[in-house]
PDB file of C-alpha atoms in Angstrom:
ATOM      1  CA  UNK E  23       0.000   0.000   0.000  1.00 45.00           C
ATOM      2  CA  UNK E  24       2.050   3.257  -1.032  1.00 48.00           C
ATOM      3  CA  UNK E  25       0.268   5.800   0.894  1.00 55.00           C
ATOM      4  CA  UNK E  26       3.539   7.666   2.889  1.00 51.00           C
ATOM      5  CA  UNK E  27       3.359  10.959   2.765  1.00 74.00           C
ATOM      6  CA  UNK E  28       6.286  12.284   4.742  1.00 86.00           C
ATOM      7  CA  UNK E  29       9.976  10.465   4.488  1.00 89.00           C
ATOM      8  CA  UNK E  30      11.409   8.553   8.201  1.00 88.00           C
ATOM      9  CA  UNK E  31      13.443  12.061   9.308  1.00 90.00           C
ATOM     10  CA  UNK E  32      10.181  14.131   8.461  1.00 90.00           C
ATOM     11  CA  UNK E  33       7.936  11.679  10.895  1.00 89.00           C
ATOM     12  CA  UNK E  34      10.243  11.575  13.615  1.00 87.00           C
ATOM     13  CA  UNK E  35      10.180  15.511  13.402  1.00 89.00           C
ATOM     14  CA  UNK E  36       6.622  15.921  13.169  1.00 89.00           C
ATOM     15  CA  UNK E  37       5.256  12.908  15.317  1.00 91.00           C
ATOM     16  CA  UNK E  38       3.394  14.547  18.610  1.00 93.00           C
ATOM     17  CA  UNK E  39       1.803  13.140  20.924  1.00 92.00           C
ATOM     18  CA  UNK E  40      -1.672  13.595  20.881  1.00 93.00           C
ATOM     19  CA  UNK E  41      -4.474  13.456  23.978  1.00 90.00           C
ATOM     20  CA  UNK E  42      -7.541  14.280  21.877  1.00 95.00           C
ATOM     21  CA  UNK E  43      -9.209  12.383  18.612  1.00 97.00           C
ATOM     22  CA  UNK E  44     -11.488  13.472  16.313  1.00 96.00           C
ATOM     23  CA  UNK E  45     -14.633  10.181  15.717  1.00 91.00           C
ATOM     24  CA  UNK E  46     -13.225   9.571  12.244  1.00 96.00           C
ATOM     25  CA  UNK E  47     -12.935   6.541  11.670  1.00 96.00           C
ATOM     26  CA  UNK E  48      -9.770   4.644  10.070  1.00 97.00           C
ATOM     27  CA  UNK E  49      -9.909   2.439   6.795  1.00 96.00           C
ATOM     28  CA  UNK E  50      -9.388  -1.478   6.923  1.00 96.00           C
ATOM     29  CA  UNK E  51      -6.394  -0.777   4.856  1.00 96.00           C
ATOM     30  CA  UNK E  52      -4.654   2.150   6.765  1.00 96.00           C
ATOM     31  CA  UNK E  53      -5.314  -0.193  10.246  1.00 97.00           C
ATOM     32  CA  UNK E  54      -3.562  -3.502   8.113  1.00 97.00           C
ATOM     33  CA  UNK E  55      -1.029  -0.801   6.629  1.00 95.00           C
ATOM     34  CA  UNK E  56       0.145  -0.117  10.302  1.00 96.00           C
ATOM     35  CA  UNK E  57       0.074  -3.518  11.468  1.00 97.00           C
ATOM     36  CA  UNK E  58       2.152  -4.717   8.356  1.00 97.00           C
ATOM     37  CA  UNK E  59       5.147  -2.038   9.324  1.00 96.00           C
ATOM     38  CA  UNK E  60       4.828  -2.814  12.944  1.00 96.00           C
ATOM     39  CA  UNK E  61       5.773  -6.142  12.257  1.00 97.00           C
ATOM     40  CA  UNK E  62       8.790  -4.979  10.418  1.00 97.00           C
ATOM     41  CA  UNK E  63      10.163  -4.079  13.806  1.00 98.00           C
ATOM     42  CA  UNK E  64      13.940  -6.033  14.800  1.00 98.00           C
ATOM     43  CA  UNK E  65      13.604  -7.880  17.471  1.00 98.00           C
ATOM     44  CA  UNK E  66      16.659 -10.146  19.388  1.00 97.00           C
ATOM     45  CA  UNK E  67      17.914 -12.909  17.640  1.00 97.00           C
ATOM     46  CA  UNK E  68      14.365 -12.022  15.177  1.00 98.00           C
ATOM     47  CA  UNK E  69      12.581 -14.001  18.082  1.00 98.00           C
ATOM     48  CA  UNK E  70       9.141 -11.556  17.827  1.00 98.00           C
ATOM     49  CA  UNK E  71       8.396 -12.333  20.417  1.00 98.00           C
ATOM     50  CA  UNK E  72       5.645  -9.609  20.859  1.00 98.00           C
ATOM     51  CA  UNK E  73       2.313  -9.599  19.491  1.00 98.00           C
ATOM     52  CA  UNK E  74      -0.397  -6.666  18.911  1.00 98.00           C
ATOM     53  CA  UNK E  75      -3.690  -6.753  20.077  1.00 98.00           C
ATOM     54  CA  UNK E  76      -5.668  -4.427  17.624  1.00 98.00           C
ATOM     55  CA  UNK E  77      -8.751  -2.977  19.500  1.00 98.00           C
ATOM     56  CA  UNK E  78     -11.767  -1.390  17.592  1.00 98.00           C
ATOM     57  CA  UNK E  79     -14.856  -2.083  19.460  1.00 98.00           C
ATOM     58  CA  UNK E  80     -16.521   0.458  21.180  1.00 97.00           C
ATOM     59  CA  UNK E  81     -17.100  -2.302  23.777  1.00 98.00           C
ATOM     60  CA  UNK E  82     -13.565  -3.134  23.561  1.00 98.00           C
ATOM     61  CA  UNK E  83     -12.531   0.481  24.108  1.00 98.00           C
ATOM     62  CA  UNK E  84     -14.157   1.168  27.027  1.00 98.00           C
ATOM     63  CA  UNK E  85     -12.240  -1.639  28.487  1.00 98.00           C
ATOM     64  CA  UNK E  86      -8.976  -0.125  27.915  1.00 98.00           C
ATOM     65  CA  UNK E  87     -10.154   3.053  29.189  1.00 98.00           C
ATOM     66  CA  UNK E  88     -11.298   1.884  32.335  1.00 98.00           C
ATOM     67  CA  UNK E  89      -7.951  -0.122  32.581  1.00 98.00           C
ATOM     68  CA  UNK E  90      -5.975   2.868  32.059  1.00 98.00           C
ATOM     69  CA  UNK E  91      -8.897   4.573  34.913  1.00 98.00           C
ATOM     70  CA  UNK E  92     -10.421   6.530  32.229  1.00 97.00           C
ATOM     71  CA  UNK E  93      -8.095   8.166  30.182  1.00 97.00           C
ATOM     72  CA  UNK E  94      -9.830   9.339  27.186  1.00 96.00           C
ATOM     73  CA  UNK E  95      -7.833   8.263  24.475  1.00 97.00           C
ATOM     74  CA  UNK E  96      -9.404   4.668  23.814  1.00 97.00           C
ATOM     75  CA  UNK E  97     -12.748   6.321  24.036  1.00 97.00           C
ATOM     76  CA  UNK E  98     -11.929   9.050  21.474  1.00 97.00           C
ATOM     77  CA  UNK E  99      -9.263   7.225  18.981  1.00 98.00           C
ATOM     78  CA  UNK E 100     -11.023   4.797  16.754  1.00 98.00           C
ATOM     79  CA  UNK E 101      -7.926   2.205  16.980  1.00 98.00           C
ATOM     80  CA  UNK E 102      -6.129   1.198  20.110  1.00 98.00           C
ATOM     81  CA  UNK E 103      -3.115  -1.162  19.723  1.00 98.00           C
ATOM     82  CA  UNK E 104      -2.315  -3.019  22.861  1.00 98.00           C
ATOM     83  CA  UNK E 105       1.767  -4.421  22.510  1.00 98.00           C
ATOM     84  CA  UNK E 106       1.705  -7.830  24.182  1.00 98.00           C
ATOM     85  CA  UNK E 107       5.409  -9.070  25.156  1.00 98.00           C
ATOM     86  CA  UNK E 108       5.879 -12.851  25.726  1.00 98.00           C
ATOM     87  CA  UNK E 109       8.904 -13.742  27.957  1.00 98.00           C
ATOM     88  CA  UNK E 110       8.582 -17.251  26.815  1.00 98.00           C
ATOM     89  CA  UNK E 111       8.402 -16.897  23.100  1.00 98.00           C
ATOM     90  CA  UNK E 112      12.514 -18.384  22.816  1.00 98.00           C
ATOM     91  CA  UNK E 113      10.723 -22.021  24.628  1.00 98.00           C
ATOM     92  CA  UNK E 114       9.219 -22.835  21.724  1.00 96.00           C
ATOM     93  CA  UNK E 115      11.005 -24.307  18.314  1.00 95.00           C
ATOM     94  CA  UNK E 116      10.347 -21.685  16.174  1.00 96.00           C
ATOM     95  CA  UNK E 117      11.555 -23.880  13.397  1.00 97.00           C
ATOM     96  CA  UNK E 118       9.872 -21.517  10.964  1.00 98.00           C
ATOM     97  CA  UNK E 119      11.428 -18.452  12.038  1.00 98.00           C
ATOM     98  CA  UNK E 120      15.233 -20.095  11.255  1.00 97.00           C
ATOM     99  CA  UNK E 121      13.775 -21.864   7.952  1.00 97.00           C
ATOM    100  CA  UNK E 122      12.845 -18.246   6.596  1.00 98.00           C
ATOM    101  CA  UNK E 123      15.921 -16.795   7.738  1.00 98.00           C
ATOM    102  CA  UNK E 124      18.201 -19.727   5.961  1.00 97.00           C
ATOM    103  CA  UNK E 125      15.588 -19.480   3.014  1.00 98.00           C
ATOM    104  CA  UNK E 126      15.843 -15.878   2.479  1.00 98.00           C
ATOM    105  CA  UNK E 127      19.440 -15.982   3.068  1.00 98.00           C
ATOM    106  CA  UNK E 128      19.791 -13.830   6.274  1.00 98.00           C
ATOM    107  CA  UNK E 129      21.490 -16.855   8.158  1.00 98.00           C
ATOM    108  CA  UNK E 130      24.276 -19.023   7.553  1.00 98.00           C
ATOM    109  CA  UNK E 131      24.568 -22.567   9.707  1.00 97.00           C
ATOM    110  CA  UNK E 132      26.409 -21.154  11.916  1.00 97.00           C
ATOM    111  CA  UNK E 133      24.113 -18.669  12.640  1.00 97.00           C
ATOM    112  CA  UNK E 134      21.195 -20.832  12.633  1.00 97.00           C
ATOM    113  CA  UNK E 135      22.880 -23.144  15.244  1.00 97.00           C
ATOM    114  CA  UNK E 136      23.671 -20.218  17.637  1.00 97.00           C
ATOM    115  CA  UNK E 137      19.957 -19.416  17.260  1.00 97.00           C
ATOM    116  CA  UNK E 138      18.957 -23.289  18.108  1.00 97.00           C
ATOM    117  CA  UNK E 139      21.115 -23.049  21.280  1.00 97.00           C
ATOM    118  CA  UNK E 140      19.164 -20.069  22.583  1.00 98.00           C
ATOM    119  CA  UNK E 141      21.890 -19.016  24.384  1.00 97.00           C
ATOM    120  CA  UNK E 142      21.736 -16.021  25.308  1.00 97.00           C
ATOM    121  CA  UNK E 143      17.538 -16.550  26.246  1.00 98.00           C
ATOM    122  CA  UNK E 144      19.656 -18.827  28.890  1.00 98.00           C
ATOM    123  CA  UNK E 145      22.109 -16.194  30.196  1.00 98.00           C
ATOM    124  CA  UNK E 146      18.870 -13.348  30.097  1.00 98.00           C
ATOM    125  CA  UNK E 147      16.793 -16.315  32.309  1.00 98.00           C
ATOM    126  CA  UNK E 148      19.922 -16.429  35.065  1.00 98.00           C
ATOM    127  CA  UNK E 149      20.104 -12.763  34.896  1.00 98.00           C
ATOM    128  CA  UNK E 150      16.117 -12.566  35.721  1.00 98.00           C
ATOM    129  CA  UNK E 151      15.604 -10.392  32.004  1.00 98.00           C
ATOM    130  CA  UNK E 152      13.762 -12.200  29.658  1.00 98.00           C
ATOM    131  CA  UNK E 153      10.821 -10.190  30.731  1.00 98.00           C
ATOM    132  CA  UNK E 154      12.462  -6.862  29.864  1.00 98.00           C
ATOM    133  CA  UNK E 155      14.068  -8.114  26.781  1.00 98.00           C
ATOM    134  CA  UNK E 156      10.853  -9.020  25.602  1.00 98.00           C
ATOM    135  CA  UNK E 157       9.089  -5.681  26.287  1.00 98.00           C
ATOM    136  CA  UNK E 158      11.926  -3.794  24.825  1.00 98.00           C
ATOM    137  CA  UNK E 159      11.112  -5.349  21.381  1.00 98.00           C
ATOM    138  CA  UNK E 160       7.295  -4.719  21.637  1.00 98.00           C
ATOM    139  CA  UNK E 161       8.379  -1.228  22.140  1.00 98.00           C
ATOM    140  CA  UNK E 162      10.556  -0.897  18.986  1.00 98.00           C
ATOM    141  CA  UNK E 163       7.562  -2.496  17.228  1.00 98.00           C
ATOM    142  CA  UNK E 164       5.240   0.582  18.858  1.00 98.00           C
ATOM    143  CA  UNK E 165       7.806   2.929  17.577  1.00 97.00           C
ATOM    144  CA  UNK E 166       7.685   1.626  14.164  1.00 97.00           C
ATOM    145  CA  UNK E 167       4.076   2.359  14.400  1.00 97.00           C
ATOM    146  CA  UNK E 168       3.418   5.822  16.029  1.00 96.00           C
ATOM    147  CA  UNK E 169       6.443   6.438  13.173  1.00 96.00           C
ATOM    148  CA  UNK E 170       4.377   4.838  10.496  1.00 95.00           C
ATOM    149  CA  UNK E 171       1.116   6.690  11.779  1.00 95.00           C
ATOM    150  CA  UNK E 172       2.622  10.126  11.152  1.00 95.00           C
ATOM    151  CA  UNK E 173       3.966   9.424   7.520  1.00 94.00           C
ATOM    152  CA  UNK E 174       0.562   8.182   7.015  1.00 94.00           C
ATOM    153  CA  UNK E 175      -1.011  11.798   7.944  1.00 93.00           C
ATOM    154  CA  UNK E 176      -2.453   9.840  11.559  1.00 96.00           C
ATOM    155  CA  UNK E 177      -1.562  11.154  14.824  1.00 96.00           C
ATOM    156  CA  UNK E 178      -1.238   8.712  18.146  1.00 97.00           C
ATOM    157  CA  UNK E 179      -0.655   8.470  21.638  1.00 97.00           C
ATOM    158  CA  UNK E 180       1.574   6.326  23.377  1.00 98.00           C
ATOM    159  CA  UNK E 181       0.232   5.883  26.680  1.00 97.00           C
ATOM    160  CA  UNK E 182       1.199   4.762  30.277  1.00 93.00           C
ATOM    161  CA  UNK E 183      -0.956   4.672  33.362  1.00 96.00           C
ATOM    162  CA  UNK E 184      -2.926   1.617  33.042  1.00 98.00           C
ATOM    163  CA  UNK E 185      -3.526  -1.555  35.606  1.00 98.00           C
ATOM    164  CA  UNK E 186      -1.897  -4.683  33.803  1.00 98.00           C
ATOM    165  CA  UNK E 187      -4.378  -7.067  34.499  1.00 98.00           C
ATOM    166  CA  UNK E 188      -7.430  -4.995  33.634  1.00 98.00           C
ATOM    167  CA  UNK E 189      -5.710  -4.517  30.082  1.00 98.00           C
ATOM    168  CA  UNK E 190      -5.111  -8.587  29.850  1.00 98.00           C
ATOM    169  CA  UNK E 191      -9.196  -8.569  30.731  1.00 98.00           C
ATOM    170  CA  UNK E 192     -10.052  -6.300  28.265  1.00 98.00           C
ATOM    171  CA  UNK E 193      -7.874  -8.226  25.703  1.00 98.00           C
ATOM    172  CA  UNK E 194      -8.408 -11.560  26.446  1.00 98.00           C
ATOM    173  CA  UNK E 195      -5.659 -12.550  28.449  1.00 98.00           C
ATOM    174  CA  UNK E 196      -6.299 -12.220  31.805  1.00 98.00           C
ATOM    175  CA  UNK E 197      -5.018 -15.734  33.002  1.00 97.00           C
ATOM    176  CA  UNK E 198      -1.701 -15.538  31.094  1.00 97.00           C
ATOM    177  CA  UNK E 199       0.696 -14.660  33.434  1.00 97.00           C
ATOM    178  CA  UNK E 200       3.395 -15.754  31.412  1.00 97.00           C
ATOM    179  CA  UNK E 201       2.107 -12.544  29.136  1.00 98.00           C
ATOM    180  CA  UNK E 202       3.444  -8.889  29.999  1.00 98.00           C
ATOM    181  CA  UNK E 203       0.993  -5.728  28.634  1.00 98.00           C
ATOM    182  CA  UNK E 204       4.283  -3.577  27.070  1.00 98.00           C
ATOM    183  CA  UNK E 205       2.064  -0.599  26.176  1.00 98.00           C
ATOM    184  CA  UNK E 206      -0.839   1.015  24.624  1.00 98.00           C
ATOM    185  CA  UNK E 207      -0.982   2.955  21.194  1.00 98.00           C
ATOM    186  CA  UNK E 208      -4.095   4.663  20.363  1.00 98.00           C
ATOM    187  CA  UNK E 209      -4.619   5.820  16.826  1.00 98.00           C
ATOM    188  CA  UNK E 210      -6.658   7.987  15.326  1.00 97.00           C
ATOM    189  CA  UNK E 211      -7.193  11.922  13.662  1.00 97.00           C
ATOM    190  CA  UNK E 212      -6.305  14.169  15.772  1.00 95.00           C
ATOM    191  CA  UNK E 213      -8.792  17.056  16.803  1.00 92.00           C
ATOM    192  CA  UNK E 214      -5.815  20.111  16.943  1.00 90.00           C
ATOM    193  CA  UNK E 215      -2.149  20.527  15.683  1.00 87.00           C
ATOM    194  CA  UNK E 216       0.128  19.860  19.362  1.00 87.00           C
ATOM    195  CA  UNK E 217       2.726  22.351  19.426  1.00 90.00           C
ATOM    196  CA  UNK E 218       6.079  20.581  20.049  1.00 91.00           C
ATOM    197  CA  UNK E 219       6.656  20.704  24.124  1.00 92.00           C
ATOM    198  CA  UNK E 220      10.751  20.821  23.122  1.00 94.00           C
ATOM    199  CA  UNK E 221      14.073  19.092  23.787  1.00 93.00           C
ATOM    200  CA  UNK E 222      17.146  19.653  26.224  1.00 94.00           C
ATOM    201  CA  UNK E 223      19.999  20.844  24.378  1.00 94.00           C
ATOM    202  CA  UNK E 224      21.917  17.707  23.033  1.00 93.00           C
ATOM    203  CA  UNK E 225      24.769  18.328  25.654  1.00 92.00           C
ATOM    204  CA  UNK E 226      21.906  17.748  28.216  1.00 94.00           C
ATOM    205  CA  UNK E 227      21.669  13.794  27.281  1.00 94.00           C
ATOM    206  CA  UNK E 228      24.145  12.956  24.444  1.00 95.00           C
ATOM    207  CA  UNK E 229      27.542  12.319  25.504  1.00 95.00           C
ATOM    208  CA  UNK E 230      30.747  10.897  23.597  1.00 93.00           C
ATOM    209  CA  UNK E 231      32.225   7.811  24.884  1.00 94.00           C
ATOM    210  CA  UNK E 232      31.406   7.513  28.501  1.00 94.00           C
ATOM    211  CA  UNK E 233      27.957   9.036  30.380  1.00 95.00           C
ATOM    212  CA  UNK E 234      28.306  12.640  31.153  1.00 90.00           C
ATOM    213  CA  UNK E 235      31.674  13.360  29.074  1.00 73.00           C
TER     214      UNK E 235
END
C-alpha cells in the first residue's frame, strides 16, 4: 500500500503526541497498513516475540479506558493497539522463524545453530531479564508504528498509566501470566495541531564515549 506521505526524518520531526481524537474513523487498509510495518520491527535474535492486540470495538474500548482509569484516548481514537510481550516466546522451536531466515538468506549454519542453542535466552533467564528483553522489542515495534502513523497523515498516543491485568481482561488474556501488557498505542485523527513541548539541548543527554563526558 504506497500511501507515505512524509519520508522517516520528516515523521520523527513531526510525530506529537496527541491526547484528543477526532470520531473519524480509520480504513481497513490504513489499520492492516500499520500492522504490516509494525511487524517490520527487529527484534533479538528475530525471536518476535511480541504480538499486537488491535482494539476497535466500542465495547472493547471502554475496556482499555477503564484499565488505564479513564483516560480518554481509547474512548476518542477509533484504533487502540495493545503491545503484548511474551517472555517465553525463545521455549518454543520456532523452526519456521530459522527456515525463513536460511531461506531468504539472512542466516548461515552457523548462525542458525547459535539461534537453536538459545543461548543467550539462557544467560537473560539467570540474569532474571527475559521479561524486559521481551518488552523492549514490543516497544521498537510501537515505535515503528506511532512512526508509520505520522507518515501516514495519523496522529497517536503512546500511553502509560494503566492496571496490567485490567488490560489482559479487556484483551483476552487475563489468566496468562506468562504474558506482559508492554504498552498502549491509540490511533486515530487528531482534533488540533500539538505544538512541540521541546528538547534539552543535546549536551543535556548525548555524551561521547562515557555518560556525562
Amino acid at each position: 500500500m504506497e500511501t507515505q506521505t512524509l519520508s522517516v526524518p520528516a515523521a520523527i520531526r513531526a510525530r506529537r503526541t496527541t491526547r484528543h481524537f477526532r470520531p473519524d474513523p480509520l480504513t481497513p487498509q490504513l489499520v492492516d497498513e500499520l500492522v504490516d510495518l509494525a511487524v517490520q520491527a527487529p527484534s533479538a535474535w528475530n525471536m518476535q516475540d511480541r504480538s499486537i492486540v488491535v482494539v476497535t470495538s466500542e465495547s472493547g474500548r471502554q475496556a482499555l479506558s477503564a484499565a488505564a482509569f479513564g483516560q480518554p484516548q481509547p474512548l476518542e481514537a477509533p484504533v487502540v493497539l495493545v503491545f503484548v510481550a511474551d517472555p517465553t516466546a525463545w521455549q518454543d522451536s520456532n523452526a519456521d522463524i530459522a527456515a525463513l531466515a536460511r531461506h531468504n538468506g539472512a542466516w548461515n549454519a552457523e548462525f542458525t545453530a547459535l539461534f537453536d542453542s538459545r543461548s543467550e535466552f539462557h544467560a537473560l533467564r539467570e540474569r532474571g531479564l527475559l521479561r524486559e528483553n521481551a518488552i523492549k522489542n514490543a516497544m521498537i515495534a510501537a515505535t515503528y508504528v506511532m512512526l508509520a502513523a505520522t507518515s501516514l497523515g495519523l496522529a497517536s498516543a503512546p500511553m502509560n498509566g494503566w492496571d496490567p491485568d485490567s488490560v489482559k481482561q479487556a484483551i483476552g488474556i487475563g489468566d496468562r501470566d506468562d504474558l506482559a501488557i508492554a504498552v498502549l498505542v491509540a490511533v486515530g485523527y487528531s482534533d488540533a495541531a500539538p505544538p512541540h513541548p521541546g528538547r534539552r539541548p543535546r549536551e543535556h543527554t548525548v555524551f561521547t564515549e562515557q555518560y556525562g563526558r
